Short mmCIF file of C-alpha atoms in Angstrom, two decimals:
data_model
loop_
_atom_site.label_atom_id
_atom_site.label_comp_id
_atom_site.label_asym_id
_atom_site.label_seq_id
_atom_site.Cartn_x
_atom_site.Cartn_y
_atom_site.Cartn_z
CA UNK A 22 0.00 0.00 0.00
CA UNK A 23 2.58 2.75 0.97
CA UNK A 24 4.61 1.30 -2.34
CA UNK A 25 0.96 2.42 -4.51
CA UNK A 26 0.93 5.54 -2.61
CA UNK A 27 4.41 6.75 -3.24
CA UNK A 28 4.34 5.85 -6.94
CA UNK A 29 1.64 8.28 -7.10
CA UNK A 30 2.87 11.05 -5.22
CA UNK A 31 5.99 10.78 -7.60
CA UNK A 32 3.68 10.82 -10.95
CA UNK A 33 1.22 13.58 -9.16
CA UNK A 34 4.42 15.46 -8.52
CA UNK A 35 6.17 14.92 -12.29
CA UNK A 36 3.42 16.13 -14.00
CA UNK A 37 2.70 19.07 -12.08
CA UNK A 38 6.12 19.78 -12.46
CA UNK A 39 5.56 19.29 -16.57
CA UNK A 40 3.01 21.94 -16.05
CA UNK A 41 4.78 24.54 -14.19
CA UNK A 42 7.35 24.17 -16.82
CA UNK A 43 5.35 24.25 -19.74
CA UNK A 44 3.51 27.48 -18.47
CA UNK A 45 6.59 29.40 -17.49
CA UNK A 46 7.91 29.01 -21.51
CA UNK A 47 11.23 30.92 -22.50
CA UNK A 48 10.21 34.80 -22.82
CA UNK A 49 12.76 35.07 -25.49
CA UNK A 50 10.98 32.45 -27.56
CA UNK A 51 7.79 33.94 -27.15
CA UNK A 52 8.90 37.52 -27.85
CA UNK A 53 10.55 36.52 -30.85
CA UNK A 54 6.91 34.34 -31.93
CA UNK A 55 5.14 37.52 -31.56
CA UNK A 56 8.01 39.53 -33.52
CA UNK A 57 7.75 37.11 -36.40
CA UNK A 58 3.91 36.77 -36.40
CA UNK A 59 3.90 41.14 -36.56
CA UNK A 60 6.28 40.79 -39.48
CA UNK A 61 4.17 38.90 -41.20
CA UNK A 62 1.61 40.91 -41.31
CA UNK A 63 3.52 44.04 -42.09
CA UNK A 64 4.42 41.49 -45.11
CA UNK A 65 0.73 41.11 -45.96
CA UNK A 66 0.52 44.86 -46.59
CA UNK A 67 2.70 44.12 -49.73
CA UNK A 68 1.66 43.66 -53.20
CA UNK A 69 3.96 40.61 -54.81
CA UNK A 70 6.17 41.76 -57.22
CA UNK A 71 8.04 39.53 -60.30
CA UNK A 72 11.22 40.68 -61.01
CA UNK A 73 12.52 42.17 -62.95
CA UNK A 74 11.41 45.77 -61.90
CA UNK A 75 12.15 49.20 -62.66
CA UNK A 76 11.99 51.83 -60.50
CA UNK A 77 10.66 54.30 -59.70
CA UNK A 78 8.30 53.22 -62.88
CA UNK A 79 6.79 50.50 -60.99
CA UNK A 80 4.85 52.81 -58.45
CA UNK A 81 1.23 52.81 -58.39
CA UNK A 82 -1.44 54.84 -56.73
CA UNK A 83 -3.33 51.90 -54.82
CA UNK A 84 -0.28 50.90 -53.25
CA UNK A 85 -0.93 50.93 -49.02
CA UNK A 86 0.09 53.47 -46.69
CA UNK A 87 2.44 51.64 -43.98
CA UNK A 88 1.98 52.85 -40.36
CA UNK A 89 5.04 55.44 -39.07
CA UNK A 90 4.96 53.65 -35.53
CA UNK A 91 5.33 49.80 -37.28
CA UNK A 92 7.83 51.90 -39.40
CA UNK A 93 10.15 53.00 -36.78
CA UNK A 94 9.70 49.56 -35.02
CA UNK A 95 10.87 47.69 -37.13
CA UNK A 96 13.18 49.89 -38.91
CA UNK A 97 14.50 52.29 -36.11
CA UNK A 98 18.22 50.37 -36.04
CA UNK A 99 18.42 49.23 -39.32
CA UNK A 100 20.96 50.63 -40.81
CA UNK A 101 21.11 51.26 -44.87
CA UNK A 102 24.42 51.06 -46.49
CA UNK A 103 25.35 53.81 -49.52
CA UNK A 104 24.77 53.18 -53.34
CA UNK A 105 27.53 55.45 -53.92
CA UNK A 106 30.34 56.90 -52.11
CA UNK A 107 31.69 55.38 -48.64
CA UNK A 108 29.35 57.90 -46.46
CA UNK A 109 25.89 58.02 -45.84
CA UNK A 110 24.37 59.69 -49.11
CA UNK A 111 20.72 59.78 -48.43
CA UNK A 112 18.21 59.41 -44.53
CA UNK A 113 17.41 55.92 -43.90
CA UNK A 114 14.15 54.59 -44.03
CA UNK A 115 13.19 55.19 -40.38
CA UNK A 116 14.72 58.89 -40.05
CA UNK A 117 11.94 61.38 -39.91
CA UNK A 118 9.50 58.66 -39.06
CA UNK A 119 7.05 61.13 -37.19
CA UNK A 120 6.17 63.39 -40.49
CA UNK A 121 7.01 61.37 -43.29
CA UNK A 122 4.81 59.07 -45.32
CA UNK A 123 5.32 55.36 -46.34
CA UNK A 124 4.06 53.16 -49.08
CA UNK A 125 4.16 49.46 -49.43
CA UNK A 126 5.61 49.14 -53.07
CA UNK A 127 6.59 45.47 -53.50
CA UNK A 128 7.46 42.11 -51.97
CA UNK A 129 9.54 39.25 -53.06
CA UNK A 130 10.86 36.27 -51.69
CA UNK A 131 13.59 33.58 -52.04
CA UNK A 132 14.13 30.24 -49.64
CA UNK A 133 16.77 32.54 -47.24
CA UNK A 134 15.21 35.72 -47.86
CA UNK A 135 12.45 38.45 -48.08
CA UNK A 136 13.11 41.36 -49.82
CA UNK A 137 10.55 44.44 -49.26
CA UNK A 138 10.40 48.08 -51.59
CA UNK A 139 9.01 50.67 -49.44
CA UNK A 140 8.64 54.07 -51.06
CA UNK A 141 9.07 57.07 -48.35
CA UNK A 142 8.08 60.71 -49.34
CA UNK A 143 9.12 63.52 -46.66
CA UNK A 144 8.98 67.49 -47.58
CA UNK A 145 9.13 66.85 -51.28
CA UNK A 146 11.08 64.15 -51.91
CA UNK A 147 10.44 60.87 -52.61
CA UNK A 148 12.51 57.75 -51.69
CA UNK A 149 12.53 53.93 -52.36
CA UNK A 150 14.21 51.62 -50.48
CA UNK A 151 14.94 47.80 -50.64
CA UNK A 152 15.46 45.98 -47.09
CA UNK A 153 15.58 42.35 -46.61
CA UNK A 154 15.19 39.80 -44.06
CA UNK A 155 15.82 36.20 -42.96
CA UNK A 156 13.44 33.60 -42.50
CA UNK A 157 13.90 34.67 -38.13
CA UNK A 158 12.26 38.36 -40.08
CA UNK A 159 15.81 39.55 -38.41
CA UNK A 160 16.78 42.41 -41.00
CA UNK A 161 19.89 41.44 -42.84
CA UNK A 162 20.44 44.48 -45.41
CA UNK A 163 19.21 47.63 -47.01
CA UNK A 164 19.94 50.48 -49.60
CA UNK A 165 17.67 53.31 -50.91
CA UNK A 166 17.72 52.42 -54.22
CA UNK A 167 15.79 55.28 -56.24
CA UNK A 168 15.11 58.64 -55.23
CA UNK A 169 13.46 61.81 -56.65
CA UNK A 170 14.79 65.54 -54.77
CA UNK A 171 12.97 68.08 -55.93
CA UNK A 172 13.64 67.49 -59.14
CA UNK A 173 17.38 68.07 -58.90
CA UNK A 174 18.85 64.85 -58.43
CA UNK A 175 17.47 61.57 -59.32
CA UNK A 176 18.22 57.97 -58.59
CA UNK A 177 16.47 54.97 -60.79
CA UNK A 178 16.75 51.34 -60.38
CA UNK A 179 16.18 48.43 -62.17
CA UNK A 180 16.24 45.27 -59.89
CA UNK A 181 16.31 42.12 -62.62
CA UNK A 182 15.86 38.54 -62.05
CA UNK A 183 19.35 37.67 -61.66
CA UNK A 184 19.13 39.39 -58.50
CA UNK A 185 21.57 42.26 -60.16
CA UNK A 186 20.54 45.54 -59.50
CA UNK A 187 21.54 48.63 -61.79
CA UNK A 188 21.43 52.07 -60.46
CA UNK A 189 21.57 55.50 -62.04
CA UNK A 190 21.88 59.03 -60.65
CA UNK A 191 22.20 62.21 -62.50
CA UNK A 192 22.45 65.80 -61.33
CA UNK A 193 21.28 68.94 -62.57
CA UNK A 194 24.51 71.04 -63.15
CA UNK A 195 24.29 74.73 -63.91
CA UNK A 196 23.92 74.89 -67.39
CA UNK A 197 25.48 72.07 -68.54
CA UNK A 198 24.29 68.07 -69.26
CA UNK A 199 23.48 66.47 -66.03
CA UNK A 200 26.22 64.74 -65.09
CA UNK A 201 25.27 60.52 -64.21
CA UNK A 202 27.08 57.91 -62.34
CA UNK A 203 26.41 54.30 -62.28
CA UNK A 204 26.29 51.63 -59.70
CA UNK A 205 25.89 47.59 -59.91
CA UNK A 206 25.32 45.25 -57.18
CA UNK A 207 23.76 41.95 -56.38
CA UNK A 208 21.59 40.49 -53.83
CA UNK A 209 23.48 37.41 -52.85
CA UNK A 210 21.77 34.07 -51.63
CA UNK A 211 21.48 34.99 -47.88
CA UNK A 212 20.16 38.53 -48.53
CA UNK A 213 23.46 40.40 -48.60
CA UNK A 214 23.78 43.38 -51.14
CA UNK A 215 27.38 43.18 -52.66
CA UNK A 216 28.81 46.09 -54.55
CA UNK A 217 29.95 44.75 -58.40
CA UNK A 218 31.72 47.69 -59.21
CA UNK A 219 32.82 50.46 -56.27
CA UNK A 220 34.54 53.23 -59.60
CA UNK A 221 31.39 54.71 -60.33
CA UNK A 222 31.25 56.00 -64.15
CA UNK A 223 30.70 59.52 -65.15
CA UNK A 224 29.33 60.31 -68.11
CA UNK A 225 26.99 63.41 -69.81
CA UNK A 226 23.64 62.48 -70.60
#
């Protein structure tokens, strides 16, 4: 009888243990669940894209106005590398978060990777910018690919299905033909973008 009684005690005992367990679940885990599920439905606010893409020819007017607080965060320390030049060339995506506007442009995706185009206009200018992320949705990379500023300087992109992406800027000079320089990179298989050339080409057009 006390044998019966003490098996029991030890199964009544295991399984509430199983229970405390089970209910006290990493908070990491869970945070990073709830992350994930929020990504995907900032990911639902995307139109699919095929590639290959030009832009900013691709925009459309019925594309969906993205929220500046699920804007800043997710995007607040992402940082955006340069299309040309070593320094930081243009604001990233989250800078100015409070008065700027943001439009879901595009979405594709590969087995490592999602890539999203968000176009951002603040005080006149207009800005498009390529981020990716893993399958975690931990941001891997980003670049403003094509930009309008005031009319002054543009930047257009063609993003092909190669994963290359060509990019063009020209300047307004005084005058004179607007001076353009060109940029190539690639998105490489884990969502990296990789410069192909880093002399950039200038040429009247």
């Amino acid at each position: 009888m006390f044998t019966a009684r003490f098996i029991a005690f030890v199964f009544s005992a295991a399984v509430l243990f199983s229970a405390c367990n089970s209910g006290s679940s990493n908070p990491d885990s869970a945070k990073q669940q709830q992350a994930s599920v929020s990504l995907e439905s900032f990911f639902a606010e995307f139109p699919q894209v095929n590639l290959p893409v030009t832009l900013p020819e691709m925009q459309e007017p019925q594309t969906k106005s993205l929220s500046n607080s699920t804007i800043k965060q997710i995007f607040a320390k992402s940082g955006y590398r340069p299309a040309i030049g070593n320094s930081k060339d243009v604001p990233d995506l989250a800078d100015n978060a409070e008065s700027a506007k943001y439009f879901a442009e595009g979405i594709f995706r590969t087995d490592a990777f999602t890539a999203v185009i968000i176009r951002k206009t603040d005080d006149g200018d207009t800005y498009y910018y390529l981020s990716t992320f893993d399958s975690k949705g931990q941001f891997i990379d980003g670049m403003c690919v094509a930009f309008d500023l005031d009319g002054e300087i543009s930047r257009i992109a063609s993003i092909n299905d190669d994963y290359s992406i060509q990019i063009g800027q020209a300047e307004k000079t005084n005058g004179a033909a607007s001076a353009q320089t060109r940029v190539f990179f690639e998105l490489l298989e884990d969502g990296h973008i990789n410069s192909l050339s880093n002399n950039a080409a200038n040429a009247p057009v």
